[in-house]
PDB file of C-alpha atoms in Angstrom:
ATOM      1  CA  MET A1116       5.855  44.556 -40.705  1.00  0.00           C
ATOM      2  CA  GLN A1117       2.216  43.242 -41.002  1.00  0.00           C
ATOM      3  CA  SER A1118       1.207  42.828 -44.746  1.00  0.00           C
ATOM      4  CA  LEU A1119      -1.625  44.948 -45.721  1.00  0.00           C
ATOM      5  CA  THR A1120      -2.154  43.119 -48.997  1.00  0.00           C
ATOM      6  CA  ARG A1121      -5.550  41.409 -49.525  1.00  0.00           C
ATOM      7  CA  ARG A1122      -6.213  38.318 -47.490  1.00  0.00           C
ATOM      8  CA  PRO A1123      -7.029  35.025 -48.864  1.00  0.00           C
ATOM      9  CA  ALA A1124     -10.723  34.200 -49.482  1.00  0.00           C
ATOM     10  CA  LEU A1125     -12.561  34.035 -46.056  1.00  0.00           C
ATOM     11  CA  SER A1126     -13.185  30.259 -45.311  1.00  0.00           C
ATOM     12  CA  GLY A1127     -12.613  27.687 -42.783  1.00  0.00           C
ATOM     13  CA  LEU A1128     -12.029  25.108 -45.512  1.00  0.00           C
ATOM     14  CA  ALA A1129      -8.255  24.986 -45.124  1.00  0.00           C
ATOM     15  CA  LEU A1130      -8.549  23.831 -41.550  1.00  0.00           C
ATOM     16  CA  ILE A1131     -11.401  21.457 -42.330  1.00  0.00           C
ATOM     17  CA  ARG A1132      -9.453  19.873 -45.005  1.00  0.00           C
ATOM     18  CA  SER A1133      -6.322  19.634 -43.065  1.00  0.00           C
ATOM     19  CA  ILE A1134      -8.249  17.855 -40.115  1.00  0.00           C
ATOM     20  CA  ALA A1135     -10.085  15.762 -42.420  1.00  0.00           C
ATOM     21  CA  SER A1136      -6.895  14.636 -44.286  1.00  0.00           C
ATOM     22  CA  ILE A1137      -5.696  13.047 -41.035  1.00  0.00           C
ATOM     23  CA  PHE A1138      -8.597  10.768 -41.104  1.00  0.00           C
ATOM     24  CA  ALA A1139      -8.582  10.174 -44.757  1.00  0.00           C
ATOM     25  CA  ALA A1140      -5.009   8.949 -44.815  1.00  0.00           C
ATOM     26  CA  PRO A1141      -4.810   5.554 -43.228  1.00  0.00           C
ATOM     27  CA  LEU A1142      -1.019   5.308 -43.062  1.00  0.00           C
ATOM     28  CA  LEU A1143      -0.674   8.617 -41.367  1.00  0.00           C
ATOM     29  CA  PHE A1144      -3.638   8.047 -39.016  1.00  0.00           C
ATOM     30  CA  ALA A1145      -2.256   4.640 -38.053  1.00  0.00           C
ATOM     31  CA  SER A1146       1.036   6.019 -37.303  1.00  0.00           C
ATOM     32  CA  VAL A1147      -0.559   8.706 -34.894  1.00  0.00           C
ATOM     33  CA  ALA A1148      -2.649   5.953 -33.565  1.00  0.00           C
ATOM     34  CA  ALA A1149       0.478   3.891 -32.428  1.00  0.00           C
ATOM     35  CA  ILE A1150       1.218   6.853 -30.047  1.00  0.00           C
ATOM     36  CA  ALA A1151      -2.189   6.485 -28.347  1.00  0.00           C
ATOM     37  CA  VAL A1152      -1.756   2.693 -28.088  1.00  0.00           C
ATOM     38  CA  GLN A1153       1.910   2.408 -27.041  1.00  0.00           C
ATOM     39  CA  SER A1154       2.243   5.518 -24.842  1.00  0.00           C
ATOM     40  CA  THR A1155       3.381   4.821 -21.244  1.00  0.00           C
ATOM     41  CA  PRO A1156       3.907   6.815 -18.060  1.00  0.00           C
ATOM     42  CA  ALA A1157       7.565   6.383 -18.550  1.00  0.00           C
ATOM     43  CA  LEU A1158       7.448   7.890 -22.065  1.00  0.00           C
ATOM     44  CA  ALA A1159       5.340  10.820 -20.653  1.00  0.00           C
ATOM     45  CA  ALA A1160       8.050  11.363 -17.966  1.00  0.00           C
ATOM     46  CA  ASP A1161      11.136  10.965 -20.025  1.00  0.00           C
ATOM     47  CA  GLY A1162      10.170  12.051 -23.455  1.00  0.00           C
ATOM     48  CA  PRO A1163      11.099  10.401 -26.819  1.00  0.00           C
ATOM     49  CA  GLN A1164      14.519   8.690 -26.670  1.00  0.00           C
ATOM     50  CA  THR A1165      15.088   6.921 -30.037  1.00  0.00           C
ATOM     51  CA  ASP A1166      14.988   8.587 -33.451  1.00  0.00           C
ATOM     52  CA  ASP A1167      11.869   6.621 -34.274  1.00  0.00           C
ATOM     53  CA  GLU A1168      10.158   7.722 -30.933  1.00  0.00           C
ATOM     54  CA  LYS A1169      11.175  11.310 -31.810  1.00  0.00           C
ATOM     55  CA  ALA A1170       9.490  11.013 -35.267  1.00  0.00           C
ATOM     56  CA  PHE A1171       6.339   9.428 -33.803  1.00  0.00           C
ATOM     57  CA  TYR A1172       6.167  12.276 -31.099  1.00  0.00           C
ATOM     58  CA  ALA A1173       6.661  14.916 -33.959  1.00  0.00           C
ATOM     59  CA  ILE A1174       3.820  13.238 -35.917  1.00  0.00           C
ATOM     60  CA  GLY A1175       1.496  13.216 -32.834  1.00  0.00           C
ATOM     61  CA  ALA A1176       2.324  16.820 -31.985  1.00  0.00           C
ATOM     62  CA  GLY A1177       1.828  17.988 -35.526  1.00  0.00           C
ATOM     63  CA  THR A1178      -1.551  16.282 -35.969  1.00  0.00           C
ATOM     64  CA  ALA A1179      -2.782  17.219 -32.541  1.00  0.00           C
ATOM     65  CA  ARG A1180      -1.864  20.787 -33.253  1.00  0.00           C
ATOM     66  CA  GLN A1181      -4.729  20.852 -35.761  1.00  0.00           C
ATOM     67  CA  LEU A1182      -7.031  20.193 -32.692  1.00  0.00           C
ATOM     68  CA  LYS A1183      -5.950  23.231 -30.882  1.00  0.00           C
ATOM     69  CA  SER A1184      -8.133  25.579 -33.001  1.00  0.00           C
ATOM     70  CA  LEU A1185     -11.003  23.361 -31.787  1.00  0.00           C
ATOM     71  CA  LEU A1186     -10.565  23.956 -28.141  1.00  0.00           C
ATOM     72  CA  PRO A1187     -12.096  23.575 -25.607  1.00  0.00           C
ATOM     73  CA  LEU A1188     -12.408  19.903 -26.053  1.00  0.00           C
ATOM     74  CA  SER A1189     -14.502  17.826 -23.673  1.00  0.00           C
ATOM     75  CA  ASP A1190     -12.823  14.603 -22.018  1.00  0.00           C
ATOM     76  CA  ARG A1191     -15.383  12.611 -24.139  1.00  0.00           C
ATOM     77  CA  GLU A1192     -14.313  14.267 -27.191  1.00  0.00           C
ATOM     78  CA  LEU A1193     -10.713  13.620 -26.490  1.00  0.00           C
ATOM     79  CA  ASP A1194     -11.391  10.082 -25.655  1.00  0.00           C
ATOM     80  CA  MET A1195     -13.269   9.628 -28.905  1.00  0.00           C
ATOM     81  CA  TYR A1196     -10.145  10.879 -30.957  1.00  0.00           C
ATOM     82  CA  LEU A1197      -7.855   8.453 -29.064  1.00  0.00           C
ATOM     83  CA  GLN A1198     -10.398   5.670 -29.372  1.00  0.00           C
ATOM     84  CA  GLY A1199     -10.561   6.062 -33.148  1.00  0.00           C
ATOM     85  CA  ALA A1200      -6.698   5.859 -33.043  1.00  0.00           C
ATOM     86  CA  ARG A1201      -6.531   2.754 -31.005  1.00  0.00           C
ATOM     87  CA  ASP A1202      -9.273   0.883 -33.134  1.00  0.00           C
ATOM     88  CA  THR A1203      -7.502   1.807 -36.270  1.00  0.00           C
ATOM     89  CA  VAL A1204      -3.952   0.497 -35.220  1.00  0.00           C
ATOM     90  CA  ALA A1205      -5.412  -2.476 -33.573  1.00  0.00           C
ATOM     91  CA  GLY A1206      -7.564  -3.449 -36.526  1.00  0.00           C
ATOM     92  CA  ASN A1207     -10.730  -3.376 -34.595  1.00  0.00           C
ATOM     93  CA  ALA A1208     -14.120  -2.807 -36.437  1.00  0.00           C
ATOM     94  CA  LEU A1209     -14.546   0.941 -36.625  1.00  0.00           C
ATOM     95  CA  ALA A1210     -17.815   2.686 -35.263  1.00  0.00           C
ATOM     96  CA  LEU A1211     -17.752   4.736 -38.736  1.00  0.00           C
ATOM     97  CA  GLU A1212     -15.641   5.008 -41.667  1.00  0.00           C
ATOM     98  CA  PRO A1213     -13.463   8.147 -41.757  1.00  0.00           C
ATOM     99  CA  GLU A1214     -14.246   8.851 -45.356  1.00  0.00           C
ATOM    100  CA  SER A1215     -17.998   8.918 -44.456  1.00  0.00           C
ATOM    101  CA  ALA A1216     -17.543  11.272 -41.602  1.00  0.00           C
ATOM    102  CA  GLN A1217     -16.367  14.374 -43.768  1.00  0.00           C
ATOM    103  CA  PRO A1218     -19.721  16.157 -43.467  1.00  0.00           C
ATOM    104  CA  LEU A1219     -19.611  15.610 -39.675  1.00  0.00           C
ATOM    105  CA  ILE A1220     -15.954  16.827 -39.412  1.00  0.00           C
ATOM    106  CA  LYS A1221     -16.931  19.958 -41.518  1.00  0.00           C
ATOM    107  CA  SER A1222     -19.982  20.738 -39.376  1.00  0.00           C
ATOM    108  CA  MET A1223     -18.108  20.323 -36.072  1.00  0.00           C
ATOM    109  CA  VAL A1224     -15.138  22.522 -37.347  1.00  0.00           C
ATOM    110  CA  GLU A1225     -17.440  25.290 -38.411  1.00  0.00           C
ATOM    111  CA  ARG A1226     -19.493  25.183 -35.183  1.00  0.00           C
ATOM    112  CA  LYS A1227     -16.556  25.199 -32.849  1.00  0.00           C
ATOM    113  CA  GLN A1228     -14.809  28.081 -34.857  1.00  0.00           C
ATOM    114  CA  ALA A1229     -17.937  30.133 -34.638  1.00  0.00           C
ATOM    115  CA  ALA A1230     -18.212  29.589 -30.868  1.00  0.00           C
ATOM    116  CA  ALA A1231     -14.468  30.535 -30.451  1.00  0.00           C
ATOM    117  CA  LEU A1232     -14.817  33.754 -32.394  1.00  0.00           C
ATOM    118  CA  ALA A1233     -17.964  35.027 -31.026  1.00  0.00           C
ATOM    119  CA  PRO A1234     -16.551  36.967 -28.108  1.00  0.00           C
ATOM    120  CA  ALA A1235     -14.125  38.939 -30.472  1.00  0.00           C
ATOM    121  CA  ILE A1236     -16.851  39.565 -33.036  1.00  0.00           C
ATOM    122  CA  ALA A1237     -19.224  40.944 -30.283  1.00  0.00           C
ATOM    123  CA  ALA A1238     -16.473  43.065 -28.805  1.00  0.00           C
ATOM    124  CA  GLY A1239     -15.625  44.451 -32.227  1.00  0.00           C
ATOM    125  CA  GLU A1240     -19.329  45.144 -33.108  1.00  0.00           C
ATOM    126  CA  ALA A1241     -19.771  47.133 -29.828  1.00  0.00           C
ATOM    127  CA  PHE A1242     -16.689  49.112 -30.632  1.00  0.00           C
ATOM    128  CA  VAL A1243     -17.727  50.006 -34.099  1.00  0.00           C
ATOM    129  CA  ALA A1244     -21.216  50.921 -32.933  1.00  0.00           C
ATOM    130  CA  GLU A1245     -19.582  53.402 -30.416  1.00  0.00           C
ATOM    131  CA  LYS A1246     -17.160  54.868 -32.644  1.00  0.00           C
ATOM    132  CA  ALA A1247     -19.882  55.401 -35.401  1.00  0.00           C
ATOM    133  CA  LYS A1248     -21.378  58.003 -32.855  1.00  0.00           C
ATOM    134  CA  THR A1249     -18.313  60.310 -33.216  1.00  0.00           C
ATOM    135  CA  PRO A1250     -19.131  63.657 -34.544  1.00  0.00           C
ATOM    136  CA  GLY A1251     -18.514  63.665 -38.235  1.00  0.00           C
ATOM    137  CA  ALA A1252     -18.032  59.965 -38.575  1.00  0.00           C
ATOM    138  CA  LYS A1253     -19.144  58.396 -41.945  1.00  0.00           C
ATOM    139  CA  VAL A1254     -20.339  54.769 -41.944  1.00  0.00           C
ATOM    140  CA  SER A1255     -20.401  52.961 -45.356  1.00  0.00           C
ATOM    141  CA  GLU A1256     -22.488  49.975 -46.409  1.00  0.00           C
ATOM    142  CA  SER A1257     -19.400  47.719 -45.783  1.00  0.00           C
ATOM    143  CA  GLY A1258     -19.311  48.587 -42.192  1.00  0.00           C
ATOM    144  CA  LEU A1259     -16.144  50.851 -42.466  1.00  0.00           C
ATOM    145  CA  VAL A1260     -16.160  53.841 -39.971  1.00  0.00           C
ATOM    146  CA  TYR A1261     -14.443  56.820 -41.453  1.00  0.00           C
ATOM    147  CA  ILE A1262     -13.393  59.730 -39.160  1.00  0.00           C
ATOM    148  CA  GLU A1263     -11.633  62.655 -40.727  1.00  0.00           C
ATOM    149  CA  THR A1264      -9.211  64.351 -38.320  1.00  0.00           C
ATOM    150  CA  GLN A1265      -7.541  66.752 -40.787  1.00  0.00           C
ATOM    151  CA  ALA A1266      -8.760  67.953 -44.221  1.00  0.00           C
ATOM    152  CA  GLY A1267      -6.533  67.668 -47.159  1.00  0.00           C
ATOM    153  CA  THR A1268      -6.398  69.892 -50.292  1.00  0.00           C
ATOM    154  CA  GLY A1269      -4.716  67.729 -52.837  1.00  0.00           C
ATOM    155  CA  ALA A1270      -5.667  65.075 -55.278  1.00  0.00           C
ATOM    156  CA  THR A1271      -8.111  62.110 -54.478  1.00  0.00           C
ATOM    157  CA  PRO A1272      -6.632  58.815 -55.549  1.00  0.00           C
ATOM    158  CA  ARG A1273      -8.495  56.612 -58.159  1.00  0.00           C
ATOM    159  CA  ALA A1274      -8.939  52.899 -57.542  1.00  0.00           C
ATOM    160  CA  SER A1275      -6.152  52.175 -60.035  1.00  0.00           C
ATOM    161  CA  ASP A1276      -3.598  54.519 -58.343  1.00  0.00           C
ATOM    162  CA  ARG A1277      -0.559  53.857 -56.238  1.00  0.00           C
ATOM    163  CA  VAL A1278      -0.158  56.117 -53.252  1.00  0.00           C
ATOM    164  CA  ARG A1279       2.130  56.863 -50.407  1.00  0.00           C
ATOM    165  CA  ALA A1280       0.837  56.953 -46.793  1.00  0.00           C
ATOM    166  CA  HIS A1281       1.724  56.922 -43.136  1.00  0.00           C
ATOM    167  CA  TYR A1282      -0.377  54.745 -40.762  1.00  0.00           C
ATOM    168  CA  HIS A1283      -0.611  53.598 -37.266  1.00  0.00           C
ATOM    169  CA  GLY A1284      -2.534  50.369 -36.791  1.00  0.00           C
ATOM    170  CA  THR A1285      -3.975  49.317 -33.425  1.00  0.00           C
ATOM    171  CA  MET A1286      -6.505  46.728 -32.137  1.00  0.00           C
ATOM    172  CA  ILE A1287      -9.618  47.791 -30.055  1.00  0.00           C
ATOM    173  CA  ASP A1288      -7.538  47.100 -26.847  1.00  0.00           C
ATOM    174  CA  GLY A1289      -5.044  49.816 -27.988  1.00  0.00           C
ATOM    175  CA  THR A1290      -2.435  47.176 -28.887  1.00  0.00           C
ATOM    176  CA  VAL A1291      -0.070  48.396 -31.690  1.00  0.00           C
ATOM    177  CA  PHE A1292       0.322  45.708 -34.288  1.00  0.00           C
ATOM    178  CA  ASP A1293       1.997  47.700 -37.029  1.00  0.00           C
ATOM    179  CA  SER A1294       3.076  51.316 -37.724  1.00  0.00           C
ATOM    180  CA  SER A1295       4.857  53.068 -40.414  1.00  0.00           C
ATOM    181  CA  VAL A1296       4.984  56.101 -38.268  1.00  0.00           C
ATOM    182  CA  GLU A1297       7.036  54.319 -35.615  1.00  0.00           C
ATOM    183  CA  ARG A1298       9.307  52.895 -38.449  1.00  0.00           C
ATOM    184  CA  ASN A1299       9.536  56.391 -39.936  1.00  0.00           C
ATOM    185  CA  GLN A1300       9.052  54.845 -43.288  1.00  0.00           C
ATOM    186  CA  PRO A1301       5.937  55.681 -45.419  1.00  0.00           C
ATOM    187  CA  PHE A1302       4.245  52.833 -47.171  1.00  0.00           C
ATOM    188  CA  ASP A1303       3.816  52.727 -50.985  1.00  0.00           C
ATOM    189  CA  PHE A1304       0.970  50.671 -52.396  1.00  0.00           C
ATOM    190  CA  SER A1305      -1.548  50.196 -54.980  1.00  0.00           C
ATOM    191  CA  LEU A1306      -5.193  50.712 -53.800  1.00  0.00           C
ATOM    192  CA  SER A1307      -6.146  47.609 -55.674  1.00  0.00           C
ATOM    193  CA  GLY A1308      -3.784  45.387 -53.649  1.00  0.00           C
ATOM    194  CA  VAL A1309      -4.645  46.106 -50.090  1.00  0.00           C
ATOM    195  CA  ILE A1310      -7.428  45.054 -47.664  1.00  0.00           C
ATOM    196  CA  SER A1311     -10.855  46.415 -48.829  1.00  0.00           C
ATOM    197  CA  CYS A1312     -11.108  48.643 -45.862  1.00  0.00           C
ATOM    198  CA  TRP A1313      -8.025  50.570 -47.045  1.00  0.00           C
ATOM    199  CA  THR A1314      -9.229  50.449 -50.632  1.00  0.00           C
ATOM    200  CA  GLU A1315     -12.459  52.107 -49.698  1.00  0.00           C
ATOM    201  CA  GLY A1316     -11.179  54.333 -47.035  1.00  0.00           C
ATOM    202  CA  ILE A1317      -8.204  55.886 -48.758  1.00  0.00           C
ATOM    203  CA  ALA A1318     -10.319  56.514 -51.877  1.00  0.00           C
ATOM    204  CA  MET A1319     -12.361  58.902 -49.549  1.00  0.00           C
ATOM    205  CA  MET A1320      -9.318  61.004 -48.859  1.00  0.00           C
ATOM    206  CA  LYS A1321      -7.423  63.873 -50.423  1.00  0.00           C
ATOM    207  CA  VAL A1322      -3.615  64.272 -50.325  1.00  0.00           C
ATOM    208  CA  GLY A1323      -2.937  65.779 -46.893  1.00  0.00           C
ATOM    209  CA  THR A1324      -5.973  64.255 -45.286  1.00  0.00           C
ATOM    210  CA  LYS A1325      -5.655  62.484 -41.952  1.00  0.00           C
ATOM    211  CA  ALA A1326      -8.363  60.209 -40.973  1.00  0.00           C
ATOM    212  CA  THR A1327      -9.242  57.302 -38.706  1.00  0.00           C
ATOM    213  CA  LEU A1328     -10.286  53.893 -40.483  1.00  0.00           C
ATOM    214  CA  ILE A1329     -12.271  51.527 -38.281  1.00  0.00           C
ATOM    215  CA  CYS A1330     -12.330  48.265 -40.059  1.00  0.00           C
ATOM    216  CA  PRO A1331     -14.606  45.386 -39.054  1.00  0.00           C
ATOM    217  CA  PRO A1332     -13.037  41.852 -39.718  1.00  0.00           C
ATOM    218  CA  LYS A1333     -15.032  41.252 -42.887  1.00  0.00           C
ATOM    219  CA  ILE A1334     -13.128  44.218 -44.628  1.00  0.00           C
ATOM    220  CA  ALA A1335      -9.859  43.569 -42.848  1.00  0.00           C
ATOM    221  CA  TYR A1336      -8.280  40.159 -42.345  1.00  0.00           C
ATOM    222  CA  GLY A1337     -11.585  38.216 -41.753  1.00  0.00           C
ATOM    223  CA  PHE A1338     -11.713  35.267 -39.563  1.00  0.00           C
ATOM    224  CA  GLN A1339      -8.392  33.873 -39.915  1.00  0.00           C
ATOM    225  CA  ARG A1340      -5.225  34.775 -37.880  1.00  0.00           C
ATOM    226  CA  LYS A1341      -2.901  37.109 -39.799  1.00  0.00           C
ATOM    227  CA  GLY A1342       0.541  37.189 -38.139  1.00  0.00           C
ATOM    228  CA  SER A1343       0.066  38.736 -34.682  1.00  0.00           C
ATOM    229  CA  ILE A1344      -3.449  39.722 -35.509  1.00  0.00           C
ATOM    230  CA  PRO A1345      -5.927  37.451 -33.895  1.00  0.00           C
ATOM    231  CA  ALA A1346      -8.811  36.039 -35.957  1.00  0.00           C
ATOM    232  CA  ALA A1347     -11.975  38.295 -36.275  1.00  0.00           C
ATOM    233  CA  SER A1348     -10.209  41.313 -35.102  1.00  0.00           C
ATOM    234  CA  THR A1349     -11.769  44.864 -35.689  1.00  0.00           C
ATOM    235  CA  LEU A1350      -8.737  47.170 -36.627  1.00  0.00           C
ATOM    236  CA  ILE A1351      -8.066  50.666 -36.270  1.00  0.00           C
ATOM    237  CA  PHE A1352      -5.737  52.779 -38.608  1.00  0.00           C
ATOM    238  CA  ASP A1353      -4.795  56.203 -38.278  1.00  0.00           C
ATOM    239  CA  VAL A1354      -3.772  57.215 -41.823  1.00  0.00           C
ATOM    240  CA  GLU A1355      -2.224  60.204 -43.503  1.00  0.00           C
ATOM    241  CA  LEU A1356      -2.329  60.439 -47.381  1.00  0.00           C
ATOM    242  CA  LEU A1357       1.028  61.679 -48.313  1.00  0.00           C
ATOM    243  CA  GLU A1358       1.038  61.462 -52.142  1.00  0.00           C
ATOM    244  CA  VAL A1359      -0.510  59.878 -55.140  1.00  0.00           C
ATOM    245  CA  LEU A1360       2.363  58.406 -56.962  1.00  0.00           C
ATOM    246  CA  PRO A1361       2.891  58.791 -60.781  1.00  0.00           C
ATOM    247  CA  GLY A1362       1.907  55.898 -62.774  1.00  0.00           C
ATOM    248  CA  LYS A1363       4.476  53.478 -64.276  1.00  0.00           C
TER     249      LYS A1363
END
């Protein structure tokens, strides 16, 4: 089940720090560099054989995995990555010291991430704009689109309340990523402990209400991947508020 709890603070700093740490840790970087210097066609064909080769292969795969989020890489960019590795392990003079390149790394990561997320952001914005035209739709300052499909007559929850609800969560292409309805298991939660789209949207409902909450990424899971939910996803939740739970 996907967690609806609040996401971490929206930031690319974790990735930036992770990549930067590769270059700031000489021993680890030198270990990775050895792969670039010593790799041969035979190794590429046969794969690692000894325990040490397997360890070096795992180090290389682990550090290179950090670069996957920066794709696409040009041949020149990949060459520079490998050249830095070769120069380090060979003891050659470096074109620049890794410690001094932290601002360059930060700027590059942020720029490439923004470019990679741009299509998802644009598609989400177009979807939200279209759904906002639905008769009866309410659009809040946060960007939430609230569409009531069945009026309720019960209590309206307060921000401090715990509630029980059924929900069906989809992406804008119709992919179901989570559904208490399909599990036939209602979800109990505190309004203060879920994504802000839910905190805001469910506070607009009465018990018995059914509504669709359309959540732009900034009030859902932001610009980081969350389980099977891609980064920068606009999400749609069909929600039925079943009960305001008694306080503890």
